[in-house]
Amino acid sequence: MNVSKPTDLRPMPLRLFNTLTGQLDTLVPMDGATLRMYACGPTVYDYGHIGNFRTFLQIDVLRRFLELTGMRIHHVMNITDVDDKIIRNAAEAGIPISEYTPRYVEAFFEDMDALRIERPEQIARATGHIPRMVELVQKLAAAGAAYRAEDGSWYFRLSAFPAYGKLSKKDLSGMEDGARVDVDEYEKDSARDFALWKAAKPGETAWDTPIGRGRPGWHIECSAMAMEYLGESFDLHAGGEDLMFPHHENEIAQSESVTHKQFARHWMHVRFLLVDGRKMSKSEGNFYTLRDLLLKGYKASAIRLALISVPYRHQLNFTFDGLMEATNAIERLRTFHQRLVKGAFAAGESPQIQEAAQRAQADYLAALGNDLNTAEARAPIFELIRSANTAIDQGEFLAGDRDAILAVLASFDAVFDVIEDHDAEPTRKALAWAEQAGRMAEVAPELVARQSLSDEAIDALVAERTLAKKQRNFARADQIRNELAEKGIVIEDAKDGVRWKRK
Ligand code: AMP
Ligand code: ZN
């Protein structure tokens, strides 16, 4: 099933909330050609959870909408492959970090693919950019904004950057001059001189550099790599809301103290996800990785839709009811799409349907153009499906109407990407992973049953059913249909034979 290409829509402006200005600003590339953006990527110490993926998915919605409107983008994402947590976990596992992180990097990209999150144009690993970070620390030192502590670590001098706090708009008047923090996990409301470079501790991964033996702090990584690939000033910087302070505030301080130019013009922050109304945490028992949900039998497309359907600036309360709603919505979309593709319609166009399609398209784009309001963008599409279904039922739907509506569905899917069915692969991969990770006990029984039937076995059962029907053995035919249905396989009797698909 191929969803056709959407029609050209340029120019269609995006008004996006800017944390820095506190208002909706129109997003335009400052060089008039390519939108340069940086998004903070994952810290690869474990598998990504659905909160992480909510942020990456909302950034994907942004990307895809910009692409749909014809904008060219250059999107850089970092991978934090050295930090306190990674060092701690690798030490516990008794392996160097260079052996510890690759499996989580790989898992991250597998999960991104499962959720159909487009790859950024540039992916930058922290450990591959140490010299750039060292250079930046040297420049900060030369500008009087960095100093070396007794143990050989380097700190940013907060008092050297009076604009500190302009992004998060925190009142930092109680800030203690010279107080320092050297861990990557911060107290929420204190502003301190922060570590740029951490002197080597015995047994820890370290690099020998002109500023001493050690490793980078977390914040310097993003400043150095963003400027390396996007220049001293670029258009947009994005991440989850927890990063606004202190991480993004620190990125601004580090970068602007050296360049004296605005670092990023526009800042986008994705609101945190809650699960059943509470903060997601392992100790609360409401913590889910993508893999956990796939093994419970939910489809990757449903997880994608559930995580993007609430606009990025609203709190998303993730529930299993919400996931079922997304599953049903996708079923509705796919069934309708099939109905259009396979249906035979008389030539011509009906003015009402044409007008309804145009209106749905305009409303859909206007909703996304208004701060990426995904909830409002969905509504006109489902409304259109309802009225088109009615027209088809009443025999008032014509071939030209199909083309008009397929074009609307194509622009919907260019951003939402759930109509075309790619769900079998992520499930198959999750099962293979569970097997190898010894987690088969967590797998939903229906999922095991569904996967356990090979295509050939299904073909054989379907053939047996056809024969049973021919022999008027309807009891056996029904029995086979039910057996297959229990394993998630649906049989469709068509004029030209019998088809089956895995649900
Ligand atoms: P990390 O791997 O912890 O560095 O986080 C990767 C991204 O996920 C960052 O942009 C975080 O802000 C974001 N993030 C972490 N937890 C959540 C959550 N519960 N909801 C939404 N975004 C989150
Ligand atoms: Zn960052």
Short mmCIF file of C-alpha atoms and ligand atoms in Angstrom, two decimals:
data_model
loop_
_atom_site.label_atom_id
_atom_site.label_comp_id
_atom_site.label_asym_id
_atom_site.label_seq_id
_atom_site.Cartn_x
_atom_site.Cartn_y
_atom_site.Cartn_z
CA MET A 1 0.00 0.00 0.00
CA ASN A 2 1.63 3.19 -1.14
CA VAL A 3 0.47 6.57 0.03
CA SER A 4 0.90 8.94 -2.90
CA LYS A 5 3.13 12.02 -2.81
CA PRO A 6 1.67 15.18 -1.30
CA THR A 7 1.20 18.25 -3.44
CA ASP A 8 3.63 21.15 -3.24
CA LEU A 9 2.67 23.56 -0.49
CA ARG A 10 5.29 26.23 -0.37
CA PRO A 11 5.41 28.72 1.08
CA MET A 12 3.57 27.89 4.28
CA PRO A 13 4.96 29.63 7.34
CA LEU A 14 5.37 27.96 10.72
CA ARG A 15 4.62 30.06 13.78
CA LEU A 16 6.50 28.30 16.56
CA PHE A 17 6.68 29.22 20.24
CA ASN A 18 10.12 30.56 21.07
CA THR A 19 11.18 30.07 24.70
CA LEU A 20 13.67 32.90 24.33
CA THR A 21 11.18 35.58 23.26
CA GLY A 22 8.20 34.05 25.06
CA GLN A 23 5.99 34.34 21.96
CA LEU A 24 5.12 32.66 18.68
CA ASP A 25 7.77 33.62 16.12
CA THR A 26 7.75 32.72 12.44
CA LEU A 27 10.50 30.23 11.75
CA VAL A 28 12.59 31.31 8.76
CA PRO A 29 16.17 30.42 7.84
CA MET A 30 18.39 33.41 8.58
CA ASP A 31 20.45 32.73 5.45
CA GLY A 32 17.29 32.61 3.36
CA ALA A 33 18.05 29.08 2.18
CA THR A 34 18.45 26.33 4.75
CA LEU A 35 17.07 26.14 8.27
CA ARG A 36 19.93 25.17 10.55
CA MET A 37 18.82 23.40 13.69
CA TYR A 38 20.36 21.51 16.60
CA ALA A 39 18.50 19.08 18.84
CA CYS A 40 19.99 17.54 21.96
CA GLY A 41 20.16 13.79 21.45
CA PRO A 42 20.23 10.81 23.77
CA THR A 43 22.63 9.91 26.53
CA VAL A 44 23.43 6.33 25.63
CA TYR A 45 23.56 4.68 29.04
CA ASP A 46 20.40 2.59 28.64
CA TYR A 47 17.43 1.97 26.30
CA GLY A 48 15.36 5.04 25.46
CA HIS A 49 12.04 5.47 27.28
CA ILE A 50 8.79 6.79 25.86
CA GLY A 51 9.46 10.22 27.41
CA ASN A 52 12.69 10.51 25.40
CA PHE A 53 10.86 9.39 22.30
CA ARG A 54 8.05 11.84 22.82
CA THR A 55 10.64 14.60 22.48
CA PHE A 56 12.33 13.05 19.45
CA LEU A 57 8.94 12.42 17.82
CA GLN A 58 7.81 16.01 18.28
CA ILE A 59 11.06 17.18 16.70
CA ASP A 60 10.28 14.76 13.86
CA VAL A 61 6.86 16.40 13.46
CA LEU A 62 8.62 19.76 13.20
CA ARG A 63 11.09 18.42 10.61
CA ARG A 64 8.46 16.75 8.52
CA PHE A 65 6.15 19.75 8.53
CA LEU A 66 8.99 22.01 7.41
CA GLU A 67 9.88 19.54 4.67
CA LEU A 68 6.24 19.36 3.59
CA THR A 69 6.24 23.13 3.18
CA GLY A 70 9.32 22.90 0.99
CA MET A 71 11.87 24.21 3.49
CA ARG A 72 15.41 22.87 3.34
CA ILE A 73 16.83 21.88 6.71
CA HIS A 74 20.15 20.94 8.18
CA HIS A 75 19.50 19.18 11.46
CA VAL A 76 22.30 18.16 13.81
CA MET A 77 21.83 15.81 16.74
CA ASN A 78 24.46 14.85 19.27
CA ILE A 79 24.94 11.55 21.01
CA THR A 80 26.24 11.89 24.53
CA ASP A 81 28.50 8.89 24.77
CA VAL A 82 30.53 10.02 27.77
CA ASP A 83 29.01 11.32 31.03
CA ASP A 84 28.76 10.43 34.73
CA LYS A 85 26.02 7.81 34.27
CA ILE A 86 27.79 6.09 31.38
CA ILE A 87 31.04 5.96 33.32
CA ARG A 88 29.24 4.58 36.38
CA ASN A 89 27.33 1.91 34.42
CA ALA A 90 30.35 0.85 32.36
CA ALA A 91 32.41 0.52 35.55
CA GLU A 92 29.68 -1.67 37.09
CA ALA A 93 29.69 -3.83 33.95
CA GLY A 94 33.50 -3.97 34.14
CA ILE A 95 34.03 -2.72 30.58
CA PRO A 96 35.39 0.49 29.04
CA ILE A 97 32.78 3.04 27.91
CA SER A 98 33.80 2.44 24.28
CA GLU A 99 32.46 -1.09 24.69
CA TYR A 100 29.50 -0.09 26.80
CA THR A 101 27.83 2.57 24.63
CA PRO A 102 27.67 1.01 21.11
CA ARG A 103 24.83 -1.36 21.92
CA TYR A 104 22.72 1.54 23.22
CA VAL A 105 23.56 3.69 20.21
CA GLU A 106 22.44 0.86 17.97
CA ALA A 107 19.30 0.28 20.03
CA PHE A 108 18.52 3.99 19.85
CA PHE A 109 18.59 4.00 16.05
CA GLU A 110 16.58 0.80 15.89
CA ASP A 111 13.93 2.46 18.08
CA MET A 112 14.04 5.65 15.98
CA ASP A 113 13.44 3.53 12.87
CA ALA A 114 10.61 1.62 14.54
CA LEU A 115 8.92 4.94 15.31
CA ARG A 116 9.73 6.22 11.83
CA ILE A 117 11.65 9.20 13.16
CA GLU A 118 13.64 10.68 10.30
CA ARG A 119 17.41 10.76 10.69
CA PRO A 120 18.96 14.17 11.24
CA GLU A 121 21.34 15.23 8.46
CA GLN A 122 24.23 15.09 10.90
CA ILE A 123 24.79 12.91 13.95
CA ALA A 124 27.70 13.90 16.16
CA ARG A 125 29.17 11.79 18.92
CA ALA A 126 30.71 13.58 21.86
CA THR A 127 33.78 11.32 22.01
CA GLY A 128 34.52 12.09 18.35
CA HIS A 129 34.80 15.84 19.02
CA ILE A 130 37.05 16.18 22.06
CA PRO A 131 39.58 18.54 20.37
CA ARG A 132 36.77 20.99 19.45
CA MET A 133 35.62 21.05 23.06
CA VAL A 134 39.15 21.60 24.34
CA GLU A 135 39.56 24.52 21.91
CA LEU A 136 36.36 26.07 23.19
CA VAL A 137 37.54 25.80 26.80
CA GLN A 138 40.80 27.48 25.77
CA LYS A 139 38.89 30.30 24.10
CA LEU A 140 36.74 30.72 27.18
CA ALA A 141 39.82 30.86 29.36
CA ALA A 142 41.34 33.51 27.08
CA ALA A 143 38.11 35.52 27.37
CA GLY A 144 38.26 35.30 31.18
CA ALA A 145 35.15 33.13 31.34
CA ALA A 146 36.83 29.87 32.39
CA TYR A 147 39.23 28.97 35.17
CA ARG A 148 41.15 25.93 36.26
CA ALA A 149 40.46 24.51 39.73
CA GLU A 150 43.08 22.94 42.04
CA ASP A 151 42.30 19.40 40.86
CA GLY A 152 42.84 20.28 37.17
CA SER A 153 39.14 20.58 36.26
CA TRP A 154 37.94 23.62 34.34
CA TYR A 155 34.87 25.66 35.26
CA PHE A 156 32.77 28.29 33.58
CA ARG A 157 32.78 31.58 35.53
CA LEU A 158 29.11 32.47 35.74
CA SER A 159 29.83 36.02 36.83
CA ALA A 160 31.48 36.56 33.42
CA PHE A 161 28.14 36.20 31.65
CA PRO A 162 25.61 38.71 33.00
CA ALA A 163 22.89 37.56 30.59
CA TYR A 164 22.82 34.14 32.30
CA GLY A 165 19.20 33.12 32.83
CA LYS A 166 17.74 34.86 29.77
CA LEU A 167 16.29 31.66 28.34
CA SER A 168 14.70 30.12 31.43
CA LYS A 169 13.95 33.57 32.90
CA LYS A 170 14.88 32.34 36.32
CA ASP A 171 15.58 34.83 39.04
CA LEU A 172 19.18 34.06 39.81
CA SER A 173 19.79 36.94 42.18
CA GLY A 174 20.51 34.54 45.04
CA MET A 175 23.31 33.00 43.03
CA GLU A 176 26.48 32.44 45.00
CA ASP A 177 29.51 33.86 43.31
CA GLY A 178 32.13 31.17 42.71
CA ALA A 179 30.01 28.27 44.03
CA ARG A 180 30.65 25.25 41.87
CA VAL A 181 28.93 22.17 40.62
CA ASP A 182 30.74 19.31 38.97
CA VAL A 183 28.14 16.62 38.42
CA ASP A 184 25.98 16.24 35.33
CA GLU A 185 22.83 15.89 37.43
CA TYR A 186 21.75 19.24 38.75
CA GLU A 187 19.68 20.69 41.51
CA LYS A 188 16.84 22.44 39.73
CA ASP A 189 17.10 25.92 41.15
CA SER A 190 20.70 26.71 41.74
CA ALA A 191 23.01 28.42 39.36
CA ARG A 192 26.67 27.69 39.93
CA ASP A 193 29.90 27.76 38.08
CA PHE A 194 29.67 24.56 36.09
CA ALA A 195 32.28 22.07 34.91
CA LEU A 196 33.58 22.47 31.38
CA TRP A 197 36.24 19.84 31.73
CA LYS A 198 36.67 17.24 34.46
CA ALA A 199 40.13 16.20 35.54
CA ALA A 200 40.78 12.46 35.19
CA LYS A 201 39.99 10.29 38.19
CA PRO A 202 41.77 6.95 38.59
CA GLY A 203 40.29 4.24 36.38
CA GLU A 204 38.05 6.63 34.41
CA THR A 205 38.10 7.20 30.66
CA ALA A 206 40.22 10.27 29.93
CA TRP A 207 41.89 12.13 27.09
CA ASP A 208 45.33 13.77 27.19
CA THR A 209 44.85 17.31 25.93
CA PRO A 210 46.50 20.74 26.13
CA ILE A 211 44.18 21.65 29.04
CA GLY A 212 45.13 18.50 30.93
CA ARG A 213 44.09 14.89 31.20
CA GLY A 214 40.35 14.49 31.63
CA ARG A 215 37.00 14.41 29.93
CA PRO A 216 34.45 16.99 28.83
CA GLY A 217 31.52 18.18 30.89
CA TRP A 218 28.15 17.56 29.32
CA HIS A 219 27.27 21.15 28.33
CA ILE A 220 30.45 21.98 26.39
CA GLU A 221 29.71 19.09 24.05
CA CYS A 222 26.59 20.71 22.59
CA SER A 223 28.14 24.18 22.22
CA ALA A 224 31.21 22.80 20.46
CA MET A 225 29.35 20.48 18.10
CA ALA A 226 26.52 22.89 17.29
CA MET A 227 29.02 25.59 16.29
CA GLU A 228 31.18 23.07 14.41
CA TYR A 229 28.35 22.05 12.11
CA LEU A 230 26.00 25.02 12.12
CA GLY A 231 28.23 28.05 12.67
CA GLU A 232 28.35 30.55 15.52
CA SER A 233 24.73 31.59 15.01
CA PHE A 234 21.98 29.31 13.81
CA ASP A 235 18.20 29.20 13.55
CA LEU A 236 16.75 26.74 16.03
CA HIS A 237 17.74 24.70 19.06
CA ALA A 238 15.40 22.06 20.49
CA GLY A 239 15.12 19.59 23.36
CA GLY A 240 12.95 18.42 26.24
CA GLU A 241 11.79 20.98 28.80
CA ASP A 242 14.17 19.65 31.46
CA LEU A 243 17.10 20.84 29.37
CA MET A 244 16.09 24.51 29.39
CA PHE A 245 17.84 24.97 32.69
CA PRO A 246 20.68 24.59 33.24
CA HIS A 247 21.83 22.73 30.09
CA HIS A 248 20.63 25.18 27.44
CA GLU A 249 21.34 28.20 29.61
CA ASN A 250 24.91 26.87 29.93
CA GLU A 251 25.20 26.25 26.19
CA ILE A 252 24.26 29.90 25.59
CA ALA A 253 26.76 31.14 28.18
CA GLN A 254 29.62 29.03 26.78
CA SER A 255 28.97 29.96 23.18
CA GLU A 256 28.08 33.63 23.44
CA SER A 257 30.97 34.39 25.83
CA VAL A 258 33.31 33.47 23.00
CA THR A 259 31.46 34.63 19.88
CA HIS A 260 29.56 37.66 21.24
CA LYS A 261 26.87 36.64 18.79
CA GLN A 262 23.46 35.18 19.42
CA PHE A 263 23.89 31.40 19.64
CA ALA A 264 20.44 30.13 18.57
CA ARG A 265 17.65 32.49 17.56
CA HIS A 266 14.78 30.20 18.33
CA TRP A 267 14.40 27.68 21.18
CA MET A 268 11.82 24.90 21.19
CA HIS A 269 11.11 22.88 24.35
CA VAL A 270 8.95 19.78 24.46
CA ARG A 271 6.83 19.33 27.56
CA PHE A 272 7.42 16.22 29.67
CA LEU A 273 5.32 13.13 29.39
CA LEU A 274 3.44 11.70 32.39
CA VAL A 275 2.24 8.12 32.72
CA ASP A 276 -1.19 7.60 34.29
CA GLY A 277 -0.96 11.14 35.62
CA ARG A 278 2.36 10.64 37.40
CA LYS A 279 5.98 11.26 36.67
CA MET A 280 7.40 8.22 34.94
CA SER A 281 9.89 6.40 37.14
CA LYS A 282 11.23 2.91 37.61
CA SER A 283 10.39 2.91 41.31
CA GLU A 284 6.74 3.85 40.58
CA GLY A 285 6.44 0.89 38.21
CA ASN A 286 5.18 3.14 35.39
CA PHE A 287 8.37 3.32 33.37
CA TYR A 288 8.28 2.12 29.75
CA THR A 289 10.85 1.81 27.05
CA LEU A 290 9.65 1.46 23.47
CA ARG A 291 10.62 -2.21 23.62
CA ASP A 292 8.42 -2.78 26.69
CA LEU A 293 5.38 -1.57 24.72
CA LEU A 294 6.18 -3.52 21.56
CA LEU A 295 6.50 -6.70 23.62
CA LYS A 296 3.10 -6.03 25.15
CA GLY A 297 1.74 -6.28 21.61
CA TYR A 298 1.24 -2.58 20.78
CA LYS A 299 2.15 -1.48 17.28
CA ALA A 300 4.92 1.00 16.64
CA SER A 301 2.52 3.15 14.59
CA ALA A 302 0.07 3.36 17.51
CA ILE A 303 2.87 4.39 19.86
CA ARG A 304 3.96 7.04 17.34
CA LEU A 305 0.45 8.42 16.98
CA ALA A 306 -0.22 8.40 20.74
CA LEU A 307 3.01 10.28 21.44
CA ILE A 308 2.47 12.96 18.78
CA SER A 309 -1.27 13.56 18.99
CA VAL A 310 -0.97 15.86 21.97
CA PRO A 311 0.77 19.07 20.86
CA TYR A 312 4.34 19.42 22.05
CA ARG A 313 3.69 22.28 24.47
CA HIS A 314 0.94 20.40 26.29
CA GLN A 315 1.53 17.81 28.92
CA LEU A 316 0.88 14.37 27.50
CA ASN A 317 -0.61 11.92 29.94
CA PHE A 318 0.29 8.55 28.49
CA THR A 319 -2.24 5.77 29.22
CA PHE A 320 -3.03 2.38 27.73
CA ASP A 321 -6.49 3.70 26.85
CA GLY A 322 -4.75 6.39 24.81
CA LEU A 323 -2.71 3.74 23.07
CA MET A 324 -5.88 1.80 22.20
CA GLU A 325 -7.47 4.98 20.87
CA ALA A 326 -4.43 5.47 18.62
CA THR A 327 -4.62 1.84 17.49
CA ASN A 328 -8.27 2.28 16.50
CA ALA A 329 -7.63 5.60 14.77
CA ILE A 330 -4.93 4.00 12.63
CA GLU A 331 -7.23 1.11 11.77
CA ARG A 332 -9.82 3.65 10.63
CA LEU A 333 -7.26 5.49 8.49
CA ARG A 334 -5.92 2.34 6.89
CA THR A 335 -9.33 0.85 6.19
CA PHE A 336 -10.49 4.07 4.58
CA HIS A 337 -7.33 4.37 2.52
CA GLN A 338 -7.83 0.80 1.26
CA ARG A 339 -11.42 1.55 0.44
CA LEU A 340 -10.33 4.44 -1.77
CA VAL A 341 -7.49 2.61 -3.44
CA LYS A 342 -9.45 -0.55 -4.18
CA GLY A 343 -12.87 0.91 -4.87
CA ALA A 344 -14.27 1.31 -8.38
CA PHE A 345 -15.75 4.77 -8.82
CA ALA A 346 -17.42 6.38 -11.82
CA ALA A 347 -15.60 9.22 -13.58
CA GLY A 348 -16.22 12.79 -12.46
CA GLU A 349 -16.10 14.92 -9.33
CA SER A 350 -18.71 15.92 -6.84
CA PRO A 351 -18.47 19.56 -5.79
CA GLN A 352 -19.26 18.89 -2.11
CA ILE A 353 -16.50 16.31 -1.72
CA GLN A 354 -14.01 18.51 -3.59
CA GLU A 355 -14.82 21.38 -1.30
CA ALA A 356 -14.65 19.19 1.82
CA ALA A 357 -11.22 17.92 0.74
CA GLN A 358 -9.91 21.42 0.16
CA ARG A 359 -11.22 22.61 3.50
CA ALA A 360 -9.73 19.64 5.35
CA GLN A 361 -6.35 20.26 3.73
CA ALA A 362 -6.40 23.96 4.60
CA ASP A 363 -7.48 23.32 8.20
CA TYR A 364 -4.89 20.60 8.60
CA LEU A 365 -2.05 22.82 7.41
CA ALA A 366 -3.26 25.82 9.37
CA ALA A 367 -3.28 23.75 12.58
CA LEU A 368 0.28 22.54 12.08
CA GLY A 369 1.39 26.01 11.02
CA ASN A 370 0.04 27.29 14.32
CA ASP A 371 2.71 26.02 16.70
CA LEU A 372 2.46 22.42 15.43
CA ASN A 373 -0.98 21.79 16.84
CA THR A 374 -1.16 18.09 16.04
CA ALA A 375 -4.47 17.57 17.86
CA GLU A 376 -6.22 20.21 15.78
CA ALA A 377 -4.52 18.91 12.66
CA ARG A 378 -5.97 15.42 13.11
CA ALA A 379 -9.56 16.53 13.51
CA PRO A 380 -10.33 17.70 9.92
CA ILE A 381 -8.82 14.52 8.49
CA PHE A 382 -11.13 12.27 10.49
CA GLU A 383 -14.03 14.57 9.68
CA LEU A 384 -13.24 14.18 5.98
CA ILE A 385 -13.12 10.39 6.34
CA ARG A 386 -16.58 10.42 7.90
CA SER A 387 -18.14 12.48 5.12
CA ALA A 388 -16.36 10.56 2.35
CA ASN A 389 -17.49 7.23 3.80
CA THR A 390 -21.07 8.47 3.80
CA ALA A 391 -20.75 9.61 0.17
CA ILE A 392 -19.32 6.23 -0.84
CA ASP A 393 -22.12 4.39 0.98
CA GLN A 394 -24.67 6.51 -0.87
CA GLY A 395 -23.00 6.00 -4.25
CA GLU A 396 -22.21 9.70 -4.59
CA PHE A 397 -18.45 9.36 -4.62
CA LEU A 398 -16.57 9.73 -7.94
CA ALA A 399 -13.08 8.94 -9.21
CA GLY A 400 -11.95 12.59 -9.08
CA ASP A 401 -12.99 12.71 -5.44
CA ARG A 402 -10.73 9.80 -4.72
CA ASP A 403 -7.74 11.66 -6.18
CA ALA A 404 -8.53 14.79 -4.17
CA ILE A 405 -8.82 12.86 -0.92
CA LEU A 406 -5.75 10.72 -1.55
CA ALA A 407 -3.79 13.96 -1.91
CA VAL A 408 -5.04 15.13 1.51
CA LEU A 409 -4.16 11.78 3.07
CA ALA A 410 -0.70 12.05 1.53
CA SER A 411 0.01 15.36 3.23
CA PHE A 412 -1.36 13.96 6.48
CA ASP A 413 0.95 10.97 6.22
CA ALA A 414 3.94 13.09 5.23
CA VAL A 415 3.92 14.27 8.86
CA PHE A 416 2.02 11.64 10.85
CA ASP A 417 3.32 8.64 8.87
CA VAL A 418 0.94 6.00 10.17
CA ILE A 419 -1.25 5.09 7.18
CA GLU A 420 1.28 3.06 5.28
CA ASP A 421 1.75 -0.12 7.32
CA HIS A 422 5.34 -0.76 8.47
CA ASP A 423 4.41 -2.42 11.75
CA ALA A 424 5.58 -5.98 11.21
CA GLU A 425 9.31 -5.22 11.21
CA PRO A 426 9.59 -3.42 14.59
CA THR A 427 7.58 -6.18 16.27
CA ARG A 428 9.73 -8.84 14.69
CA LYS A 429 12.89 -7.06 15.83
CA ALA A 430 11.58 -6.53 19.35
CA LEU A 431 10.81 -10.25 19.62
CA ALA A 432 14.27 -11.19 18.37
CA TRP A 433 15.74 -8.81 20.93
CA ALA A 434 13.59 -10.23 23.75
CA GLU A 435 14.71 -13.73 22.89
CA GLN A 436 18.34 -12.77 23.00
CA ALA A 437 17.94 -10.59 26.13
CA GLY A 438 16.12 -13.40 27.97
CA ARG A 439 12.91 -11.39 28.24
CA MET A 440 10.46 -13.70 26.49
CA ALA A 441 8.46 -14.05 29.73
CA GLU A 442 7.26 -10.44 29.24
CA VAL A 443 5.96 -10.99 25.73
CA ALA A 444 2.18 -10.86 25.23
CA PRO A 445 0.93 -14.39 24.40
CA GLU A 446 -1.01 -13.22 21.28
CA LEU A 447 2.21 -11.81 19.91
CA VAL A 448 4.08 -15.11 20.27
CA ALA A 449 1.17 -16.97 18.69
CA ARG A 450 0.98 -14.49 15.83
CA GLN A 451 4.65 -14.68 15.05
CA SER A 452 4.73 -18.46 15.42
CA LEU A 453 2.74 -19.05 12.21
CA SER A 454 4.92 -18.85 9.12
CA ASP A 455 3.55 -17.41 5.88
CA GLU A 456 3.56 -20.91 4.38
CA ALA A 457 1.56 -22.31 7.30
CA ILE A 458 -1.00 -19.54 6.86
CA ASP A 459 -1.19 -20.15 3.11
CA ALA A 460 -1.81 -23.84 3.79
CA LEU A 461 -4.63 -23.09 6.27
CA VAL A 462 -6.20 -20.59 3.89
CA ALA A 463 -6.10 -23.18 1.08
CA GLU A 464 -7.63 -25.78 3.38
CA ARG A 465 -10.42 -23.33 4.22
CA THR A 466 -11.14 -22.66 0.54
CA LEU A 467 -11.39 -26.38 -0.08
CA ALA A 468 -13.63 -26.87 2.98
CA LYS A 469 -15.95 -24.18 1.64
CA LYS A 470 -16.06 -25.81 -1.78
CA GLN A 471 -17.00 -29.08 -0.09
CA ARG A 472 -19.66 -27.16 1.86
CA ASN A 473 -17.89 -28.04 5.13
CA PHE A 474 -18.66 -24.62 6.60
CA ALA A 475 -17.96 -25.72 10.16
CA ARG A 476 -14.31 -26.44 9.30
CA ALA A 477 -14.03 -23.27 7.21
CA ASP A 478 -15.26 -21.15 10.11
CA GLN A 479 -13.01 -22.99 12.51
CA ILE A 480 -9.94 -22.11 10.43
CA ARG A 481 -11.03 -18.50 10.10
CA ASN A 482 -11.44 -18.25 13.90
CA GLU A 483 -8.17 -19.97 14.61
CA LEU A 484 -6.34 -17.53 12.36
CA ALA A 485 -8.22 -14.56 13.84
CA GLU A 486 -7.04 -15.58 17.30
CA LYS A 487 -3.51 -15.34 16.02
CA GLY A 488 -4.13 -11.92 14.56
CA ILE A 489 -4.53 -13.03 10.95
CA VAL A 490 -7.48 -11.69 9.01
CA ILE A 491 -8.86 -13.33 5.91
CA GLU A 492 -10.54 -11.25 3.25
CA ASP A 493 -12.67 -12.92 0.60
CA ALA A 494 -12.39 -10.91 -2.60
CA LYS A 495 -13.75 -11.53 -6.10
CA ASP A 496 -10.34 -12.56 -7.35
CA GLY A 497 -9.54 -14.93 -4.51
CA VAL A 498 -8.69 -14.94 -0.82
CA ARG A 499 -6.22 -12.56 0.81
CA TRP A 500 -4.89 -12.58 4.34
CA LYS A 501 -2.94 -10.11 6.47
CA ARG A 502 -1.42 -9.97 9.92
CA LYS A 503 -3.26 -7.45 12.09
P1 AMP B 1 18.54 11.96 27.76
O1 AMP B 1 18.79 10.68 27.02
O2 AMP B 1 18.19 11.77 29.20
O3 AMP B 1 19.68 12.93 27.57
O4 AMP B 1 17.25 12.63 27.11
C1 AMP B 1 17.00 12.70 25.74
C2 AMP B 1 15.86 13.66 25.48
O5 AMP B 1 14.64 13.19 26.08
C3 AMP B 1 16.07 15.06 26.04
O6 AMP B 1 15.65 16.03 25.07
C4 AMP B 1 15.17 15.09 27.27
O7 AMP B 1 14.76 16.39 27.57
C5 AMP B 1 14.01 14.23 26.81
N1 AMP B 1 13.21 13.64 27.91
C6 AMP B 1 13.64 12.94 28.99
N2 AMP B 1 12.59 12.54 29.77
C7 AMP B 1 11.46 12.99 29.16
C8 AMP B 1 10.04 12.89 29.45
N3 AMP B 1 9.56 12.24 30.53
N4 AMP B 1 9.18 13.49 28.58
C9 AMP B 1 9.63 14.13 27.48
N5 AMP B 1 10.93 14.25 27.16
C10 AMP B 1 11.85 13.69 27.97
ZN ZN B 2 22.53 19.51 24.48
#
